[in-house]
Tab-separated table of C-alpha atoms in Angstrom:
chain	number	residue	atom	x	y	z
J	77	MET	CA	-18.019	39.389	34.003
J	78	SER	CA	-20.875	41.852	33.873
J	79	THR	CA	-24.401	40.858	34.887
J	80	SER	CA	-26.819	40.036	32.071
J	81	THR	CA	-30.494	40.944	32.328
J	82	VAL	CA	-33.303	39.177	30.467
J	83	HIS	CA	-36.686	40.862	30.805
J	84	VAL	CA	-39.744	38.622	30.872
J	85	SER	CA	-43.136	40.154	30.099
J	86	THR	CA	-46.084	37.790	30.494
J	87	PRO	CA	-49.744	38.825	30.693
J	88	SER	CA	-49.799	38.180	34.451
J	89	ARG	CA	-46.449	39.722	35.473
J	90	SER	CA	-43.251	41.253	34.106
J	91	TYR	CA	-39.914	40.638	35.801
J	92	ASP	CA	-36.161	40.489	35.273
J	93	VAL	CA	-33.865	37.488	35.215
J	94	LEU	CA	-30.409	38.553	36.426
J	95	ILE	CA	-27.488	36.317	35.409
J	96	GLY	CA	-23.975	36.969	36.677
J	97	GLN	CA	-21.269	36.315	39.230
J	98	GLY	CA	-21.846	37.213	42.866
J	99	VAL	CA	-25.422	38.435	42.373
J	100	ILE	CA	-26.725	36.151	45.137
J	101	ASP	CA	-24.984	38.460	47.616
J	102	GLU	CA	-27.308	41.257	46.483
J	103	THR	CA	-30.507	39.262	47.055
J	104	GLY	CA	-31.765	41.575	49.792
J	105	THR	CA	-31.313	44.818	47.860
J	106	LEU	CA	-32.647	43.326	44.638
J	107	THR	CA	-35.669	41.826	46.395
J	108	ARG	CA	-36.411	45.123	48.090
J	109	GLN	CA	-36.364	46.898	44.728
J	110	ALA	CA	-38.543	44.297	42.981
J	111	CYS	CA	-40.978	43.326	45.723
J	112	GLY	CA	-41.095	45.664	48.661
J	113	GLY	CA	-42.837	44.188	51.689
J	114	SER	CA	-41.643	43.848	55.270
J	115	ALA	CA	-41.113	40.090	55.741
J	116	ALA	CA	-39.343	37.387	53.762
J	117	CYS	CA	-39.259	33.613	54.140
J	118	VAL	CA	-36.301	31.757	52.630
J	119	ILE	CA	-37.133	28.230	51.472
J	120	ALA	CA	-34.322	25.761	50.723
J	121	ASP	CA	-33.682	22.023	50.902
J	122	ASP	CA	-31.218	20.506	53.321
J	123	ASN	CA	-28.540	20.167	50.641
J	124	VAL	CA	-28.552	23.811	49.580
J	125	ALA	CA	-29.398	25.445	52.913
J	126	PRO	CA	-25.920	24.981	54.439
J	127	LEU	CA	-24.354	26.572	51.340
J	128	TYR	CA	-26.518	29.623	50.717
J	129	ALA	CA	-29.617	29.969	52.895
J	130	ASN	CA	-28.082	31.806	55.823
J	131	ALA	CA	-26.214	34.237	53.575
J	132	VAL	CA	-29.410	34.982	51.640
J	133	ALA	CA	-31.344	35.420	54.886
J	134	GLU	CA	-28.701	37.830	56.187
J	135	SER	CA	-28.810	39.806	52.936
J	136	LEU	CA	-32.587	40.091	53.256
J	137	ALA	CA	-32.304	41.163	56.910
J	138	ASP	CA	-29.749	43.799	55.943
J	139	ALA	CA	-32.295	45.124	53.438
J	140	GLY	CA	-34.829	45.587	56.233
J	141	TYR	CA	-36.821	42.348	56.008
J	142	ARG	CA	-38.029	40.394	59.006
J	143	THR	CA	-36.614	37.088	57.855
J	144	THR	CA	-37.402	33.435	58.532
J	145	LEU	CA	-35.977	30.224	57.067
J	146	GLN	CA	-37.681	26.940	56.211
J	147	VAL	CA	-35.657	23.863	55.262
J	148	PHE	CA	-37.195	20.678	53.829
J	149	PRO	CA	-35.640	17.295	52.917
J	150	ALA	CA	-33.907	17.280	49.538
J	151	GLY	CA	-35.048	15.168	46.606
J	152	GLU	CA	-37.893	14.679	44.171
J	153	LYS	CA	-39.503	12.152	46.526
J	154	HIS	CA	-40.220	15.044	48.910
J	155	LYS	CA	-41.896	17.212	46.254
J	156	ARG	CA	-45.257	16.181	47.647
J	157	LEU	CA	-48.378	17.685	49.194
J	158	LEU	CA	-47.193	16.803	52.710
J	159	THR	CA	-44.040	18.902	52.293
J	160	LEU	CA	-46.049	21.703	50.715
J	161	SER	CA	-48.433	21.666	53.675
J	162	ASP	CA	-45.522	22.037	56.084
J	163	LEU	CA	-44.202	25.014	54.104
J	164	LEU	CA	-47.611	26.716	54.079
J	165	GLU	CA	-47.966	26.239	57.825
J	166	GLY	CA	-44.526	27.799	58.200
J	167	LEU	CA	-45.545	30.860	56.184
J	168	ALA	CA	-48.620	31.244	58.365
J	169	ALA	CA	-46.585	30.842	61.567
J	170	ALA	CA	-44.208	33.553	60.310
J	171	GLU	CA	-47.253	35.797	59.765
J	172	LEU	CA	-46.367	36.716	56.208
J	173	THR	CA	-48.914	38.907	54.439
J	174	ARG	CA	-49.770	39.267	50.761
J	175	ASP	CA	-47.288	42.152	50.611
J	176	ASP	CA	-44.415	39.902	51.683
J	177	VAL	CA	-42.137	37.561	49.769
J	178	VAL	CA	-41.024	33.942	49.566
J	179	VAL	CA	-37.414	33.499	48.413
J	180	ALA	CA	-36.816	30.036	46.924
J	181	VAL	CA	-33.105	29.162	46.978
J	182	GLY	CA	-32.050	25.952	45.237
J	183	GLY	CA	-32.736	23.685	42.308
J	184	GLY	CA	-35.881	22.803	40.433
J	185	VAL	CA	-37.619	21.020	43.305
J	186	THR	CA	-37.153	24.001	45.615
J	187	GLY	CA	-38.299	26.419	42.944
J	188	ASP	CA	-41.445	24.368	42.412
J	189	MET	CA	-42.156	24.042	46.130
J	190	GLY	CA	-41.442	27.675	46.972
J	191	GLY	CA	-43.313	28.960	43.945
J	192	LEU	CA	-46.400	26.865	44.630
J	193	ALA	CA	-46.375	27.785	48.312
J	194	ALA	CA	-46.306	31.467	47.336
J	195	ALA	CA	-49.104	30.939	44.803
J	196	LEU	CA	-51.369	29.308	47.398
J	197	TYR	CA	-50.582	31.246	50.569
J	198	LEU	CA	-53.246	33.931	51.043
J	199	ARG	CA	-54.111	33.244	47.370
J	200	GLY	CA	-50.775	34.667	46.337
J	201	CYS	CA	-47.790	36.513	47.765
J	202	LYS	CA	-44.627	37.443	45.877
J	203	VAL	CA	-41.863	34.954	45.128
J	204	VAL	CA	-38.225	35.481	44.167
J	205	GLN	CA	-36.490	32.547	42.521
J	206	VAL	CA	-32.769	32.093	43.329
J	207	PRO	CA	-31.768	29.057	41.238
J	208	THR	CA	-28.523	27.343	42.234
J	209	SER	CA	-28.487	24.507	39.651
J	210	LEU	CA	-27.944	24.861	35.922
J	211	LEU	CA	-31.282	23.204	35.182
J	212	ALA	CA	-33.117	25.663	37.412
J	213	MET	CA	-31.276	28.633	35.897
J	214	VAL	CA	-32.027	27.772	32.275
J	215	ASP	CA	-35.488	26.320	32.702
J	216	SER	CA	-37.556	25.843	35.832
J	217	SER	CA	-36.994	29.243	37.514
J	218	VAL	CA	-38.371	31.096	34.475
J	219	GLY	CA	-41.949	30.902	33.266
J	220	GLY	CA	-44.011	30.420	36.396
J	221	LYS	CA	-44.696	26.689	36.362
J	222	THR	CA	-44.976	25.401	39.931
J	223	ALA	CA	-46.110	21.959	41.037
J	224	VAL	CA	-45.845	18.956	43.301
J	225	ASP	CA	-45.939	15.292	42.325
J	226	LEU	CA	-48.778	12.857	42.996
J	227	GLU	CA	-48.655	9.074	43.186
J	228	ALA	CA	-49.981	8.992	39.609
J	229	GLY	CA	-47.150	11.082	38.170
J	230	LYS	CA	-44.878	14.105	38.114
J	231	ASN	CA	-46.084	17.717	38.452
J	232	LEU	CA	-49.786	16.817	38.481
J	233	ALA	CA	-50.856	19.387	41.100
J	234	GLY	CA	-49.709	22.945	40.563
J	235	ALA	CA	-50.278	26.466	39.278
J	236	PHE	CA	-48.913	29.000	36.841
J	237	PHE	CA	-47.438	31.700	39.093
J	238	GLN	CA	-44.752	34.030	37.800
J	239	PRO	CA	-41.927	35.176	40.077
J	240	SER	CA	-41.259	38.838	40.732
J	241	LEU	CA	-37.522	38.370	40.166
J	242	VAL	CA	-35.014	35.646	39.258
J	243	ILE	CA	-31.434	35.864	40.553
J	244	ALA	CA	-29.106	33.378	38.819
J	245	ASP	CA	-25.580	33.457	40.254
J	246	VAL	CA	-23.296	31.412	38.006
J	247	ASP	CA	-20.793	31.076	40.868
J	248	CYS	CA	-23.292	28.716	42.525
J	249	LEU	CA	-22.584	26.201	39.767
J	250	ASP	CA	-19.088	25.682	41.249
J	251	THR	CA	-20.654	23.765	44.144
J	252	LEU	CA	-22.464	21.266	41.898
J	253	THR	CA	-21.055	17.782	41.417
J	254	PRO	CA	-20.017	17.032	37.825
J	255	GLU	CA	-22.872	14.512	37.677
J	256	LEU	CA	-25.525	17.051	38.650
J	257	PHE	CA	-24.133	19.686	36.287
J	258	THR	CA	-24.148	17.174	33.433
J	259	ASP	CA	-27.699	16.118	34.238
J	260	SER	CA	-28.805	19.729	33.792
J	261	CYS	CA	-27.343	19.837	30.292
J	262	GLY	CA	-30.293	17.850	28.930
J	263	GLU	CA	-32.540	20.923	29.141
J	264	VAL	CA	-29.813	23.125	27.628
J	265	ILE	CA	-29.560	20.870	24.562
J	266	LYS	CA	-33.364	20.808	24.330
J	267	HIS	CA	-33.562	24.564	23.867
J	268	GLY	CA	-31.188	24.358	20.926
J	269	VAL	CA	-33.219	21.594	19.283
J	270	ILE	CA	-36.528	23.426	19.573
J	271	ARG	CA	-35.557	27.027	18.712
J	272	ASP	CA	-31.911	27.719	17.859
J	273	GLU	CA	-29.855	25.623	15.459
J	274	ALA	CA	-26.762	27.801	15.995
J	275	LEU	CA	-26.935	27.193	19.756
J	276	PHE	CA	-27.393	23.462	19.180
J	277	ARG	CA	-24.337	23.262	16.879
J	278	ARG	CA	-22.301	25.261	19.395
J	279	LEU	CA	-23.327	22.960	22.243
J	280	ALA	CA	-22.625	19.828	20.201
J	281	ALA	CA	-19.177	21.055	19.133
J	282	ARG	CA	-18.095	22.339	22.579
J	283	PRO	CA	-19.858	20.538	25.431
J	284	ILE	CA	-20.333	22.905	28.337
J	285	ASN	CA	-19.610	20.114	30.830
J	286	ALA	CA	-16.049	19.768	29.540
J	287	GLU	CA	-13.338	20.517	32.071
J	288	GLY	CA	-12.124	24.093	31.873
J	289	PHE	CA	-15.096	25.406	29.886
J	290	ASP	CA	-14.928	29.212	29.704
J	291	PRO	CA	-17.073	30.836	32.439
J	292	GLN	CA	-18.057	33.784	30.246
J	293	GLU	CA	-19.202	31.442	27.495
J	294	LEU	CA	-21.187	29.467	30.065
J	295	GLN	CA	-22.931	32.644	31.199
J	296	ASP	CA	-23.685	33.457	27.542
J	297	VAL	CA	-25.196	29.976	27.055
J	298	ILE	CA	-27.350	30.385	30.159
J	299	CYS	CA	-28.502	33.799	28.974
J	300	ARG	CA	-29.424	32.469	25.521
J	301	ASN	CA	-31.384	29.601	27.093
J	302	VAL	CA	-33.318	32.056	29.259
J	303	GLU	CA	-34.038	34.212	26.197
J	304	ILE	CA	-35.475	31.198	24.375
J	305	LYS	CA	-37.648	30.296	27.354
J	306	ARG	CA	-38.691	33.950	27.724
J	307	ASP	CA	-39.744	34.280	24.090
J	308	VAL	CA	-41.943	31.197	24.320
J	309	VAL	CA	-43.490	32.064	27.685
J	310	ASP	CA	-44.178	35.677	26.719
J	311	ALA	CA	-46.136	34.415	23.712
J	312	ASP	CA	-47.995	31.629	25.550
J	313	GLU	CA	-47.888	31.917	29.323
J	314	ARG	CA	-50.371	29.143	30.127
J	315	GLU	CA	-49.341	26.503	27.598
J	316	ARG	CA	-52.343	26.780	25.284
J	317	GLY	CA	-50.197	26.413	22.182
J	318	LEU	CA	-46.574	27.449	21.531
J	319	ARG	CA	-45.343	26.761	25.068
J	320	GLN	CA	-45.982	23.067	24.527
J	321	ILE	CA	-42.781	22.937	22.462
J	322	LEU	CA	-40.844	23.248	25.732
J	323	ASN	CA	-42.099	19.733	26.495
J	324	PHE	CA	-39.864	18.211	23.820
J	325	GLY	CA	-38.500	14.976	25.293
J	326	HIS	CA	-40.701	15.287	28.378
J	327	THR	CA	-43.615	12.937	27.649
J	328	ILE	CA	-41.328	9.910	27.467
J	329	GLY	CA	-38.725	11.565	29.709
J	330	HIS	CA	-41.133	11.996	32.621
J	331	ALA	CA	-42.120	8.350	32.241
J	332	ILE	CA	-38.462	7.274	32.348
J	333	GLU	CA	-37.897	9.464	35.415
J	334	ALA	CA	-40.946	8.099	37.246
J	335	ALA	CA	-40.104	4.501	36.342
J	336	SER	CA	-36.684	4.984	37.944
J	337	ASP	CA	-38.434	6.163	41.133
J	338	PHE	CA	-36.666	9.464	40.416
J	339	SER	CA	-33.206	7.960	40.821
J	340	LEU	CA	-32.419	9.192	37.289
J	341	GLY	CA	-32.198	12.973	37.136
J	342	HIS	CA	-34.719	15.091	35.284
J	343	GLY	CA	-32.222	16.363	32.712
J	344	SER	CA	-30.937	12.865	32.003
J	345	SER	CA	-34.491	11.572	31.644
J	346	VAL	CA	-35.381	14.378	29.239
J	347	ALA	CA	-32.198	13.702	27.247
J	348	ALA	CA	-33.186	10.053	26.833
J	349	GLY	CA	-36.751	11.103	26.019
J	350	MET	CA	-35.514	13.469	23.301
J	351	CYS	CA	-33.501	10.705	21.681
J	352	CYS	CA	-36.389	8.244	21.858
J	353	ILE	CA	-38.915	10.584	20.252
J	354	ALA	CA	-36.332	11.699	17.666
J	355	ARG	CA	-35.703	8.077	16.621
J	356	ALA	CA	-39.430	7.412	16.443
J	357	SER	CA	-39.990	10.601	14.436
J	358	ALA	CA	-37.365	9.623	11.892
J	359	ARG	CA	-38.922	6.180	11.536
J	360	MET	CA	-42.339	7.806	11.050
J	361	GLY	CA	-40.934	10.111	8.369
J	362	TRP	CA	-41.586	13.252	10.410
J	363	CYS	CA	-37.924	14.270	10.268
J	364	ALA	CA	-34.836	13.187	8.372
J	365	GLN	CA	-32.705	10.447	9.902
J	366	ASP	CA	-29.756	12.832	10.215
J	367	VAL	CA	-31.849	15.067	12.515
J	368	ALA	CA	-32.364	12.172	14.919
J	369	ASP	CA	-28.727	11.152	14.578
J	370	ASP	CA	-27.541	14.702	15.381
J	371	ILE	CA	-29.674	14.791	18.529
J	372	VAL	CA	-28.425	11.399	19.706
J	373	ARG	CA	-24.788	12.336	19.025
J	374	ALA	CA	-25.104	15.624	20.909
J	375	VAL	CA	-26.676	13.929	23.935
J	376	ALA	CA	-24.011	11.212	23.883
J	377	ALA	CA	-21.255	13.845	23.755
J	378	TYR	CA	-22.363	14.989	27.210
J	379	GLY	CA	-22.358	11.477	28.639
J	380	LEU	CA	-26.147	11.571	28.985
J	381	PRO	CA	-28.378	8.551	28.281
J	382	THR	CA	-29.674	8.188	24.725
J	383	ASP	CA	-32.160	5.368	25.384
J	384	THR	CA	-33.950	3.502	28.145
J	385	ALA	CA	-34.197	-0.116	29.210
J	386	VAL	CA	-37.573	0.436	30.903
J	387	ASP	CA	-40.146	-1.949	29.450
J	388	HIS	CA	-42.636	-0.371	27.082
J	389	ASP	CA	-45.749	-1.236	29.076
J	390	THR	CA	-44.357	0.651	32.067
J	391	LEU	CA	-43.346	3.641	29.951
J	392	PHE	CA	-46.773	3.774	28.325
J	393	SER	CA	-48.529	3.572	31.685
J	394	PHE	CA	-46.556	6.431	33.217
J	395	ALA	CA	-46.697	8.559	30.057
J	396	THR	CA	-50.456	8.287	29.705
J	397	HIS	CA	-50.892	9.640	33.235
J	398	ASP	CA	-48.915	12.717	32.224
J	399	LYS	CA	-50.612	16.131	32.072
J	400	LYS	CA	-49.960	16.248	28.306
J	401	ARG	CA	-52.688	13.661	27.811
J	402	HIS	CA	-56.047	14.984	26.628
J	403	GLY	CA	-58.764	12.334	26.925
J	404	SER	CA	-57.910	9.589	24.443
J	405	THR	CA	-55.018	11.520	22.857
J	406	VAL	CA	-51.527	12.677	23.822
J	407	ASN	CA	-49.700	15.769	22.603
J	408	VAL	CA	-46.128	14.906	21.627
J	409	VAL	CA	-43.440	17.326	20.481
J	410	VAL	CA	-41.455	16.034	17.513
J	411	PRO	CA	-38.445	17.493	15.699
J	412	THR	CA	-38.831	18.518	12.063
J	413	ARG	CA	-35.288	19.838	11.793
J	414	ILE	CA	-32.683	21.131	14.233
J	415	GLY	CA	-34.089	24.382	15.610
J	416	GLU	CA	-37.703	23.535	14.820
J	417	VAL	CA	-40.283	21.208	16.324
J	418	GLU	CA	-44.025	20.705	16.051
J	419	VAL	CA	-46.742	19.461	18.363
J	420	LYS	CA	-48.628	16.405	17.124
J	421	THR	CA	-51.796	15.061	18.681
J	422	VAL	CA	-51.772	11.277	18.531
J	423	SER	CA	-54.145	8.599	19.757
J	424	LEU	CA	-53.079	6.380	22.642
J	425	PRO	CA	-52.402	3.414	20.286
J	426	GLU	CA	-50.363	5.709	18.038
J	427	PHE	CA	-48.399	6.923	21.045
J	428	ARG	CA	-47.715	3.345	22.091
J	429	HIS	CA	-46.362	2.765	18.568
J	430	LEU	CA	-43.988	5.720	19.014
J	431	VAL	CA	-42.734	4.214	22.271
J	432	ASP	CA	-42.120	0.923	20.499
J	433	LEU	CA	-40.317	2.655	17.627
J	434	GLY	CA	-38.054	4.878	19.685
J	435	CYS	CA	-37.327	3.196	23.004
J	436	GLY	CA	-35.115	0.272	23.944
J	437	THR	CA	-32.512	-1.780	22.145
J	438	ASP	CA	-35.214	-3.926	20.564
J	439	ALA	CA	-37.124	-0.955	19.099
J	440	ALA	CA	-38.139	-1.747	15.539
């Protein structure tokens, strides 16, 4: 398969997203071309590091970089300020300068941690994202959102900081467990719901987590997802308007994820959140019932959760600490039809009503 290139052009930085087989082996050469500099620090968690970190570090060294490696404990529970502090101290100890580069190798947590460390260190050095999970490839590695979690909720301390390059090697997906690959599919389905009905129908008819799914078609799906994300981010880098549509399923989804103490994956939580807000939207008359039904059926076809048993008080509490809250209102993304959504600003009581309508087996 040939390598696909999606060019991202935001007001703050333009860069390429490279999607193909074996491209991780070219990290050093590609980083040299995109970033320059003399030193590179590879950041990975302790799940991914044994698989890819040393090979990436060697590739960078071969390209002339003085290379160091930092490994942190895997998991959302470690996406915290304490871990970030350790990473920043490591960058300082390695004597990186503003001309140098952080290379984040891993899933969404690593991309967030590496990206935010690069944004803060010396008020900004370059970062290359090397996503190794499907979720990171189609979503979190593109667009420049970086953050850590606080006790009050997910992604509450962060920055918009675009990478200088994204290297997405589809061969890395072979090392994912079926459960982790399936979890990532929640974000893939989301992109179809918000911007591309044809993609949604394709995903619903031929689930990409089915055994023996064609690798070329998978690369095409990843590329289309990145294009959708690119188009939105290019138009609204800092989430003042259009970019909010990417939060479809996330207001309730983040609450579900936090209520599980992050034992439920992000993609699975978003999938459940999409179904909950779709059911509520249909009951409010904001979309036809068959729109909600199509979303629920597609999510179910992947074996992802379509609802939550978390009590509504807990969901409301977590959701109203989310960054999508604005004073006494919350912005929620609701489907109008497949391929189109809109952002509605609702009061906190109105949002609680949506939770009651869409979530749980006893939802009215």
